[in-house]
Structures are given as C-alpha cells and as structure tokens.
PDB file of C-alpha atoms in Angstrom:
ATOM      1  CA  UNK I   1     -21.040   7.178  -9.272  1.00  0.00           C
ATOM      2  CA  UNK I   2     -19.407   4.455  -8.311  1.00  0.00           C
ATOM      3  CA  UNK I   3     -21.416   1.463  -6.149  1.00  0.00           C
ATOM      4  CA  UNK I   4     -22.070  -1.793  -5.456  1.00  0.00           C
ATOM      5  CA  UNK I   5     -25.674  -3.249  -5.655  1.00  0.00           C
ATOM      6  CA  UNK I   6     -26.188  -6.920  -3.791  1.00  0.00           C
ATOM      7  CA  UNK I   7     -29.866  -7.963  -5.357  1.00  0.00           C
ATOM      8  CA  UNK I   8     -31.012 -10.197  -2.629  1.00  0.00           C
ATOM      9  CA  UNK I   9     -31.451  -9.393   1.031  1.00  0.00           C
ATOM     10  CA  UNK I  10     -32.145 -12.937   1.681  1.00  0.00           C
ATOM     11  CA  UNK I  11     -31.971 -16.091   0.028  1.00  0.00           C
ATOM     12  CA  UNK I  12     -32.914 -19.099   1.140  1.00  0.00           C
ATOM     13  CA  UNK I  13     -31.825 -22.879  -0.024  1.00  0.00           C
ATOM     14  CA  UNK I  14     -32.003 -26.538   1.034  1.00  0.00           C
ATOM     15  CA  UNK I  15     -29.082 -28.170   2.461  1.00  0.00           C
ATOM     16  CA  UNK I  16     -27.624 -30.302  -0.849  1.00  0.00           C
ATOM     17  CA  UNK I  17     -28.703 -27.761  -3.227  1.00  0.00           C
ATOM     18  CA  UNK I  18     -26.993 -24.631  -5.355  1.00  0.00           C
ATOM     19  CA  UNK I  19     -26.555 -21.142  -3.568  1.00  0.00           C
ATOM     20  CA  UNK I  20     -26.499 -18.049  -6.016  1.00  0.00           C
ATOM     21  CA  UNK I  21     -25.813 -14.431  -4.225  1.00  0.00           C
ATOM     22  CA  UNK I  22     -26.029 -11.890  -6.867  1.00  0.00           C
ATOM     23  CA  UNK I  23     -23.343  -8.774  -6.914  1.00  0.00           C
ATOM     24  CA  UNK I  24     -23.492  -6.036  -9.088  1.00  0.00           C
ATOM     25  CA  UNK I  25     -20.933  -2.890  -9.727  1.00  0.00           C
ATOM     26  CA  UNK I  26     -20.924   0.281 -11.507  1.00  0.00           C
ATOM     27  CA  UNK I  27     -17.920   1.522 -12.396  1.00  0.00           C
ATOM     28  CA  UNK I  28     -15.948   3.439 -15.005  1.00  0.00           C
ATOM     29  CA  UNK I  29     -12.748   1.615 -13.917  1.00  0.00           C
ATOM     30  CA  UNK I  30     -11.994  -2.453 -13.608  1.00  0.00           C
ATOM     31  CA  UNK I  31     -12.141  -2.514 -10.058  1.00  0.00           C
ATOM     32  CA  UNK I  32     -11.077  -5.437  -7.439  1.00  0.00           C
ATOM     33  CA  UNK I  33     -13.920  -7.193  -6.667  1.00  0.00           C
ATOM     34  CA  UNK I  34     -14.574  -9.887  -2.949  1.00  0.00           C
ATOM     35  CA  UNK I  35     -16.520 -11.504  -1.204  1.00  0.00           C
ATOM     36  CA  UNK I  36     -16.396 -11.716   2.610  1.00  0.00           C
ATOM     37  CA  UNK I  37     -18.523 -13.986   4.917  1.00  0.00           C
ATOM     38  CA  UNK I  38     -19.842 -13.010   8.523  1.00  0.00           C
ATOM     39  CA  UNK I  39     -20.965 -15.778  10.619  1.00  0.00           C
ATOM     40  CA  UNK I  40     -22.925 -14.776  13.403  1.00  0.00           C
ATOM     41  CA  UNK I  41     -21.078 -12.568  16.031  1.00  0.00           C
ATOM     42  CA  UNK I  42     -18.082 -12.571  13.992  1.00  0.00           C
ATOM     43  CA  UNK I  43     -15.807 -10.302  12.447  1.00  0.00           C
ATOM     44  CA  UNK I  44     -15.849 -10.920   8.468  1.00  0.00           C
ATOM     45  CA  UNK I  45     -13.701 -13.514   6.838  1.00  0.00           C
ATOM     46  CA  UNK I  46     -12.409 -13.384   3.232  1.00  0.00           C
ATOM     47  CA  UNK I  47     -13.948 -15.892   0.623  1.00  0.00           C
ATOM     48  CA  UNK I  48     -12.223 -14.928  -2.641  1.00  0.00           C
ATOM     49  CA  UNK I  49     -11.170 -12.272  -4.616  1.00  0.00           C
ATOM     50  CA  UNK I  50     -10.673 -10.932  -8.406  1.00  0.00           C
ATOM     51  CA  UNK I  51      -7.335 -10.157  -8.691  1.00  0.00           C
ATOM     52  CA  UNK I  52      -7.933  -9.733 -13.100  1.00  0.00           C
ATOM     53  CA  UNK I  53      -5.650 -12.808 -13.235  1.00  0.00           C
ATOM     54  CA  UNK I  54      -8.788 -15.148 -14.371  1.00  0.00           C
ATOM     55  CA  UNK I  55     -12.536 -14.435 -14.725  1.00  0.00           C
ATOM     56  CA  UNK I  56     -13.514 -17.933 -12.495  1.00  0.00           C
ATOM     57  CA  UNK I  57     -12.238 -17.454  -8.963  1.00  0.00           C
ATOM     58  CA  UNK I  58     -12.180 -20.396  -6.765  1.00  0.00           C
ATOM     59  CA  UNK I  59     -12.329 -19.412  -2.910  1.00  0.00           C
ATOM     60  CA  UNK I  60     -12.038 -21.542   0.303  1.00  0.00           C
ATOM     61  CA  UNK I  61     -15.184 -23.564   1.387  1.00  0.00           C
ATOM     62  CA  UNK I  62     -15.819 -24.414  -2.227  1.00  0.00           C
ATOM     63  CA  UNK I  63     -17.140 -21.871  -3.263  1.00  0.00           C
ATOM     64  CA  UNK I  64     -16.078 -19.429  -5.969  1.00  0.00           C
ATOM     65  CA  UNK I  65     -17.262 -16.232  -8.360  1.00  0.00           C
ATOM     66  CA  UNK I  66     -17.404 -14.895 -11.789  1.00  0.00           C
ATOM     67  CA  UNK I  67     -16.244 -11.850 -13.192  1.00  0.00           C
ATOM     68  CA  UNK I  68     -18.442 -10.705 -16.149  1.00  0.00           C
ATOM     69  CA  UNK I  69     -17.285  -7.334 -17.132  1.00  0.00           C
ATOM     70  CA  UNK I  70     -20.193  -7.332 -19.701  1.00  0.00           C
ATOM     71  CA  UNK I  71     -22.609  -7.249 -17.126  1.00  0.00           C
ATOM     72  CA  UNK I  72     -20.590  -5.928 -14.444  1.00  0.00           C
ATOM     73  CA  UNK I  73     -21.318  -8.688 -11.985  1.00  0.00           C
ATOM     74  CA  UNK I  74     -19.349 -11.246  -9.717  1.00  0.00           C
ATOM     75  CA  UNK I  75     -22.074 -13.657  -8.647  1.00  0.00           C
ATOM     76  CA  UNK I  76     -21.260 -16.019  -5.755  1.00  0.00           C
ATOM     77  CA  UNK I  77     -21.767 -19.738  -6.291  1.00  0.00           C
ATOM     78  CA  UNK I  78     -21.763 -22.889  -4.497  1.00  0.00           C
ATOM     79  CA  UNK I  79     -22.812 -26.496  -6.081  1.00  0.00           C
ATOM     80  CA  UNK I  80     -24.365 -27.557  -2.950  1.00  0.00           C
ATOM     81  CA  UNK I  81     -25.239 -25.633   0.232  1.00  0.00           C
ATOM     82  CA  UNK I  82     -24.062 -26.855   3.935  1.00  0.00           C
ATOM     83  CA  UNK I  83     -25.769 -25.773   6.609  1.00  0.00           C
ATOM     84  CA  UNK I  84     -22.397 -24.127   8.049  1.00  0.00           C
ATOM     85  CA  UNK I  85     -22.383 -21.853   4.753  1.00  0.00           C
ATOM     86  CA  UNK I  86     -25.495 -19.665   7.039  1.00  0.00           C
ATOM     87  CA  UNK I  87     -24.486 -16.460   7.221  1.00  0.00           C
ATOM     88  CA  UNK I  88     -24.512 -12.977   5.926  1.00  0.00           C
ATOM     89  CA  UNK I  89     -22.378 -12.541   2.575  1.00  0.00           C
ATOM     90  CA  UNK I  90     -20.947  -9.367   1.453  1.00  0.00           C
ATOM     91  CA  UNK I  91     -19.609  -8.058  -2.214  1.00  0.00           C
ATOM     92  CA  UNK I  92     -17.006  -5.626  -2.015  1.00  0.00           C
ATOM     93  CA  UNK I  93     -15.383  -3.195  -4.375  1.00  0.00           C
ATOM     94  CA  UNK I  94     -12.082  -1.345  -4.398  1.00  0.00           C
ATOM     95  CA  UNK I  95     -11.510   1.328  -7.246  1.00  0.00           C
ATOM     96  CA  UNK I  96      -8.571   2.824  -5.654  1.00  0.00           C
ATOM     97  CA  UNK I  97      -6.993   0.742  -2.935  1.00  0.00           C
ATOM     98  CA  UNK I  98      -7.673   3.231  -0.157  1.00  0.00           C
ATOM     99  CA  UNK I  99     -10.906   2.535   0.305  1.00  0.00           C
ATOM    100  CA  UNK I 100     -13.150  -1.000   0.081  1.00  0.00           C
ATOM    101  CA  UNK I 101     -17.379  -0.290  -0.489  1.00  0.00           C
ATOM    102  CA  UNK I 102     -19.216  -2.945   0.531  1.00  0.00           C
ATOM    103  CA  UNK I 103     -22.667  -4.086  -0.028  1.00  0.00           C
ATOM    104  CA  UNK I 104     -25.574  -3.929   1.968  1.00  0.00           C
ATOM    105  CA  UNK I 105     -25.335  -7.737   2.588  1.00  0.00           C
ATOM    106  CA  UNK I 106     -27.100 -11.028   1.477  1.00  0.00           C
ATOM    107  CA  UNK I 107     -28.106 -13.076   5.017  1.00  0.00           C
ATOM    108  CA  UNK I 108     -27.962 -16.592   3.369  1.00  0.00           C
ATOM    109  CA  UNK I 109     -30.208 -19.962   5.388  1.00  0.00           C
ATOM    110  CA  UNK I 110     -29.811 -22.763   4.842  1.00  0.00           C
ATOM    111  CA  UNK I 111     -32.443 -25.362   5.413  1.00  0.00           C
ATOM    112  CA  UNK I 112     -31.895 -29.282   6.651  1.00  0.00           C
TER     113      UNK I 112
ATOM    114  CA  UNK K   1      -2.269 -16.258  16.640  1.00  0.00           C
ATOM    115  CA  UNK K   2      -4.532 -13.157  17.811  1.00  0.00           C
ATOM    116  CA  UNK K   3      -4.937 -11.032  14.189  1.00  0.00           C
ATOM    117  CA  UNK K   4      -6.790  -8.129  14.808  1.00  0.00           C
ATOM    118  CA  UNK K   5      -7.792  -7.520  18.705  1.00  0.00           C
ATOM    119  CA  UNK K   6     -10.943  -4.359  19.877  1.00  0.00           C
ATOM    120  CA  UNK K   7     -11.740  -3.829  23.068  1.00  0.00           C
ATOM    121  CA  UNK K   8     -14.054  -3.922  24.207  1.00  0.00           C
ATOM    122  CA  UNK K   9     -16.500  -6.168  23.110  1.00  0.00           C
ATOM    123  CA  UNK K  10     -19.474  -4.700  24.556  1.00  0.00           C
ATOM    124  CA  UNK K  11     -20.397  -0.372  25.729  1.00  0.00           C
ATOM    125  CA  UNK K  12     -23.421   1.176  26.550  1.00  0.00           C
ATOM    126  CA  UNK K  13     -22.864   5.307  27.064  1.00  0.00           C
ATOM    127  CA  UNK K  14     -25.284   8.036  27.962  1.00  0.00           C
ATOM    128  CA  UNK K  15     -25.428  10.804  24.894  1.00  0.00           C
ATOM    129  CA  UNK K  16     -23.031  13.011  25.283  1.00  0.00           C
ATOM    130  CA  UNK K  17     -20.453  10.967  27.307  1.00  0.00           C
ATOM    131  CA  UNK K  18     -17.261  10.224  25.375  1.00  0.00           C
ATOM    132  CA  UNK K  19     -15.234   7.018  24.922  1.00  0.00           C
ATOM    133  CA  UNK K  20     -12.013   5.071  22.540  1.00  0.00           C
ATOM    134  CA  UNK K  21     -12.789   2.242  20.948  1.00  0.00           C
ATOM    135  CA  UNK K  22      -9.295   0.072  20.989  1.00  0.00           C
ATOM    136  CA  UNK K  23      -7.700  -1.775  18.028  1.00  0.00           C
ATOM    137  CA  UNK K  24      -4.654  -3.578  17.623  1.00  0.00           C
ATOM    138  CA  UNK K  25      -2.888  -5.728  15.531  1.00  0.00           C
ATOM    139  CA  UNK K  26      -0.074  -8.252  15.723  1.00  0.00           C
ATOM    140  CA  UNK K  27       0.421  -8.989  11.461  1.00  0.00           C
ATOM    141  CA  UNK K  28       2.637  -6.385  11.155  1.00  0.00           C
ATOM    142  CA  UNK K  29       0.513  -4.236   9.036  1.00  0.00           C
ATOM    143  CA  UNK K  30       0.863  -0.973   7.487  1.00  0.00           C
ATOM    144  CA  UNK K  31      -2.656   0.086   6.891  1.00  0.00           C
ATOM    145  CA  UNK K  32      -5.886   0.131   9.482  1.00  0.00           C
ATOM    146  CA  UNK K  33      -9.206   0.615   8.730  1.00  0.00           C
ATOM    147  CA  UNK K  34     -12.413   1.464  11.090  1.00  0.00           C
ATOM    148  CA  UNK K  35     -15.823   0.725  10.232  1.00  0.00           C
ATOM    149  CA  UNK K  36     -19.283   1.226  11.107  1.00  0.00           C
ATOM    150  CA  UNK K  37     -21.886  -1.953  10.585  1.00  0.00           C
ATOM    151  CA  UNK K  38     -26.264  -0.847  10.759  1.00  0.00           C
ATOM    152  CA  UNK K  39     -28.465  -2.999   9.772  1.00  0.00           C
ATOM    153  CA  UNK K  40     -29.424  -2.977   5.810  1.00  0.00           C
ATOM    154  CA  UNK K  41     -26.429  -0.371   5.113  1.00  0.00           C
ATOM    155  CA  UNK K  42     -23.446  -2.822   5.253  1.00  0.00           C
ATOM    156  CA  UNK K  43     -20.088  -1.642   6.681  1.00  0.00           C
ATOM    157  CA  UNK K  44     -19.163   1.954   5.941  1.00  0.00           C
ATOM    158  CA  UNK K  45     -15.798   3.263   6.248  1.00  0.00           C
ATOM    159  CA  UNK K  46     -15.377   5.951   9.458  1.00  0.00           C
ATOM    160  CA  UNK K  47     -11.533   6.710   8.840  1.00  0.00           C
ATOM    161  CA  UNK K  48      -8.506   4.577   7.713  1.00  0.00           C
ATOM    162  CA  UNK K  49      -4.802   4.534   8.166  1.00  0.00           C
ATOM    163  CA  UNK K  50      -2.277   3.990   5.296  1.00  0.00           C
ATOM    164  CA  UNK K  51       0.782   3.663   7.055  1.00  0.00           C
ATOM    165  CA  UNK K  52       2.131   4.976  10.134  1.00  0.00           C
ATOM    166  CA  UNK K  53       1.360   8.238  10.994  1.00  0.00           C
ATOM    167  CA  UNK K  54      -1.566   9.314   8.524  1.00  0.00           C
ATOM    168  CA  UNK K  55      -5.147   9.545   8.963  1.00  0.00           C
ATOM    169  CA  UNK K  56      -7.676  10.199   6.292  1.00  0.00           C
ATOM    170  CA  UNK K  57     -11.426  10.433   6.417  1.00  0.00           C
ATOM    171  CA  UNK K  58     -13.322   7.970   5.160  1.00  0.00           C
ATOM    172  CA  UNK K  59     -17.366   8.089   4.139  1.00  0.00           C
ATOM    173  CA  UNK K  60     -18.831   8.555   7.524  1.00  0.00           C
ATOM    174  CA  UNK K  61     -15.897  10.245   9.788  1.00  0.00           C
ATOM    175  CA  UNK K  62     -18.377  13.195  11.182  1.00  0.00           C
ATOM    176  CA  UNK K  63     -18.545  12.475  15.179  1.00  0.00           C
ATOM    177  CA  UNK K  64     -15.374  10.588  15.673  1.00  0.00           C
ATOM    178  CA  UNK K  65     -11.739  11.069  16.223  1.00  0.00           C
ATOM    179  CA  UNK K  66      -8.739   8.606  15.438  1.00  0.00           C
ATOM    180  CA  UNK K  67      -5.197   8.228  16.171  1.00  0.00           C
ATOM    181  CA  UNK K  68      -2.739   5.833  14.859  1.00  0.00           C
ATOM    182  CA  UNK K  69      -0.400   5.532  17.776  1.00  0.00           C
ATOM    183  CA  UNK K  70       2.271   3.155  16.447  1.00  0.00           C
ATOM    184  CA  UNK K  71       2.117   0.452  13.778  1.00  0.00           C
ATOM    185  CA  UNK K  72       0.099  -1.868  15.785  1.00  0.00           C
ATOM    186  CA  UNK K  73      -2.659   0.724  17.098  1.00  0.00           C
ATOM    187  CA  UNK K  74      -5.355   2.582  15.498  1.00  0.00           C
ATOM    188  CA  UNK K  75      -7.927   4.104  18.213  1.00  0.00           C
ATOM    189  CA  UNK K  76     -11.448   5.151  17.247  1.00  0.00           C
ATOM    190  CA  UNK K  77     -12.721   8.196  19.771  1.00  0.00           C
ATOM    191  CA  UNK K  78     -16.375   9.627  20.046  1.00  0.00           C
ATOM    192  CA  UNK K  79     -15.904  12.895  22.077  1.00  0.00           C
ATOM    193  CA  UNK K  80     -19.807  13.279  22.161  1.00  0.00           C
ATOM    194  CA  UNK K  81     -21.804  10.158  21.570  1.00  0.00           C
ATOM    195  CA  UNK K  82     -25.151  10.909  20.118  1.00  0.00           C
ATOM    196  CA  UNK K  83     -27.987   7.658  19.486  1.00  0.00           C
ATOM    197  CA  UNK K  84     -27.059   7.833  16.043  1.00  0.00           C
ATOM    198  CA  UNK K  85     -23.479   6.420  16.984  1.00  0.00           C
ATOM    199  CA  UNK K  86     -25.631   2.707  18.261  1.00  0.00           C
ATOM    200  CA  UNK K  87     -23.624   0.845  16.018  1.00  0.00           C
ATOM    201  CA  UNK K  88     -21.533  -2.073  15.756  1.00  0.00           C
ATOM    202  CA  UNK K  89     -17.583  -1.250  15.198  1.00  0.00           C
ATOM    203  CA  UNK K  90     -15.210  -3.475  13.292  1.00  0.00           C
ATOM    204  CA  UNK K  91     -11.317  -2.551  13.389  1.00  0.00           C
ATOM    205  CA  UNK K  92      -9.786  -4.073  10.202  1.00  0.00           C
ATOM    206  CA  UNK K  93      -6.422  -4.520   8.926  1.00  0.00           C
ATOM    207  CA  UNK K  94      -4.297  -5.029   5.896  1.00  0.00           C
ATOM    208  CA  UNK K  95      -0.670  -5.382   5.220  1.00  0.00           C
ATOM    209  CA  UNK K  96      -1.152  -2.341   2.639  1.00  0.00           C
ATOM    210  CA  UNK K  97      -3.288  -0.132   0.816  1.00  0.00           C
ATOM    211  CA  UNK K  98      -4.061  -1.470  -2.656  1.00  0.00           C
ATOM    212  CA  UNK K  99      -6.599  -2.603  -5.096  1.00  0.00           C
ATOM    213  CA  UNK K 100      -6.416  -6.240  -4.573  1.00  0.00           C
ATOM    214  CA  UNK K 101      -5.331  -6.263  -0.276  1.00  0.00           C
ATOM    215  CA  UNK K 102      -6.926  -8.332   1.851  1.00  0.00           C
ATOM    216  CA  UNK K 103      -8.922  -7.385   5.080  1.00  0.00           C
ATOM    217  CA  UNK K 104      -8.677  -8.816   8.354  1.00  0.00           C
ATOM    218  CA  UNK K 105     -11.221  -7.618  10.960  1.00  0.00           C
ATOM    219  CA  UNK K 106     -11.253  -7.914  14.744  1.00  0.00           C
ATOM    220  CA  UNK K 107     -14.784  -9.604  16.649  1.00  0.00           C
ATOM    221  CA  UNK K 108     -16.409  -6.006  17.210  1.00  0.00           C
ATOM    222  CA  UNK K 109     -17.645  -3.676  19.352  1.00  0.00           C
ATOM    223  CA  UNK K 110     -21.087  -3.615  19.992  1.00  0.00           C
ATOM    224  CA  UNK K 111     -21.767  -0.079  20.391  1.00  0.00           C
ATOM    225  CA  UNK K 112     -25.376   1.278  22.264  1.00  0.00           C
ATOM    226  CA  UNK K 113     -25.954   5.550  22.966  1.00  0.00           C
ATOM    227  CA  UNK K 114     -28.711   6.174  25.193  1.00  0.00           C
TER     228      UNK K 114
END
C-alpha cells in the first residue's frame, strides 16, 4: 500500500519559536513529495516540493523540508513561527503523476 | 489574475435533488482535478482530467458525474445528492499530469445535503 501518514493533528508553538510538522510515506517507489498550506477559507497554496534534485528544500515563507529516504519522511520546518504561519498544513504524495494523496492535515497555532 | 474560479461558493440541496458544481480556469492548463475535503480525512480525489477530453475516476468518484467541456472547464455533477455528499469541494488545476506538477485550487464550494 501506498500512503501518507501526517503524525500530528495539531501542534501548537509560540510566536518566535521552531515549528516541526511531521510527514511520513510508504512507498515502494521514490515518490514526489509537498507541502501545501490552507489558511482559513482558502483554497490550498503550495509551500515546496521534492523534485529529487536536493534532499533540503527551501519553500516560500521561509520555510522548507527534508527528504530522508531512510526514514521515509519530509518533515516541515520553520526557525521561528509567525503568527500568519496559522493554518492547516498538508503532506502530499504523487507515485504516478495522475494522482496526488494527501494527508489528513496538521492545523498548526500559533501563540503571541 | 483569477487562477482557478468554482461557483458557487456556497449550496444547500434537499437529498435527492441534483446540482453542477462549476470550475474554470484561465492558466491554460491541460489537466483538472476535483476534490472532496471532510474533516480528519484530508482532500480525496473524486475524478480528474488529463487533458482535454478524458475523464478518469479517481478514489471517491461513486455519486458524481464530470465533464470536461473545453480546456478551461471541468464540471462536477451530483445527479442524486445524498447527506454523505456535505462536503467541501475544491476544483484544482495543473498545467500537466506528472510526478513533480504543481496544484492550483479554486476558494471552494461549501457543499450541505439535507
């Protein structure tokens, strides 16, 4: 089977302070790997992708994801939260370019 | 710049009346994508659009209908609507199929059976 597993419903952080959003896939195959951001309302927005071309990928809003085939994760990070980062984060995985799986979603707060 | 444009924004239907979701897009894109958003399951795909005049099923595609009706359309029909349909819709675009394309998704529908 092939899946992606998102290991926190909800996370919580101070405004200043590192944001971590966990993403795991199983798969026999090197997928493409995203991350998309909904803000509330909103359709979903692009934040980066793994394209295979380099294992750190640096997206827009600073923040940016590792591919570790080893563990078959892409974990998003941020060095320091904002309090417009709130919003619900979602991995996404592509095995054969037809169709995109996404994860159940991590809704992210932020707190002044 | 307008991307990716559903109407409408908002339905409510009785079960068992029918209605077309709307979805158009002014990139130029060959491939279109329909998805279903409930709460703690994500998006899952209903039916998608490769190019122009194709239509395959995606994971959920029991209880609706599509038709790509040029390059710019892709319309999302529930004949029947049952409760199970409450949902919230997101039309999405890309300017291809392939492992590394990029999505762009209209605002929604906000979708309520009765």
């Amino acid at each position: 089977a092939q899946s992606v597993t998102q290991l926190d419903s909800h996370v919580s952080v101070s405004e200043g302070t590192p944001v971590l959003l966990r993403c795991n896939y199983s798969s026999s195959y090197s997928p493409s790997l995203f991350w998309y951001v909904q803000h509330p309302n909103k359709g979903l927005q692009l934040l980066l992708k793994y394209t295979s071309a380099a294992t750190l990928v640096k997206g827009i809003n600073g923040f940016e994801a590792e591919f570790k085939k080893s563990e078959t994760s892409f974990h998003l990070t941020k060095p320091s939260a904002h309090m417009s980062d709130a919003a619900e984060y979602f991995c996404v995985v592509s095995f054969t370019g037809n169709q995109f799986y996404f994860g159940t979603g991590t809704s992210l707060t932020v707190i002044p | 710049n307008a991307g990716v444009t559903q109407t409408p924004k908002f339905q409510v239907l009785k079960t068992g009346q029918s209605m077309t979701l709307q979805c158009a897009q002014d990139m130029n894109h060959n491939s279109m994508y329909w998805y279903r958003q409930d709460p703690g399951m994500g998006l899952r795909l209903i039916y998608y659009s490769a190019s122009e005049g194709t239509t395959d099923k995606g994971e959920v595609p029991n209880g609706y209908n599509v038709s790509r009706l040029n390059k710019r359309e892709f319309s999302l029909r529930l004949e029947s609507a049952a409760p199970s349909q409450t949902s919230v819709y997101f039309c999405a675009s890309s300017e291809n199929t392939g492992l590394f394309e990029k999505l762009f998704f209209g605002s929604g529908t906000q979708l309520s059976v009765l």
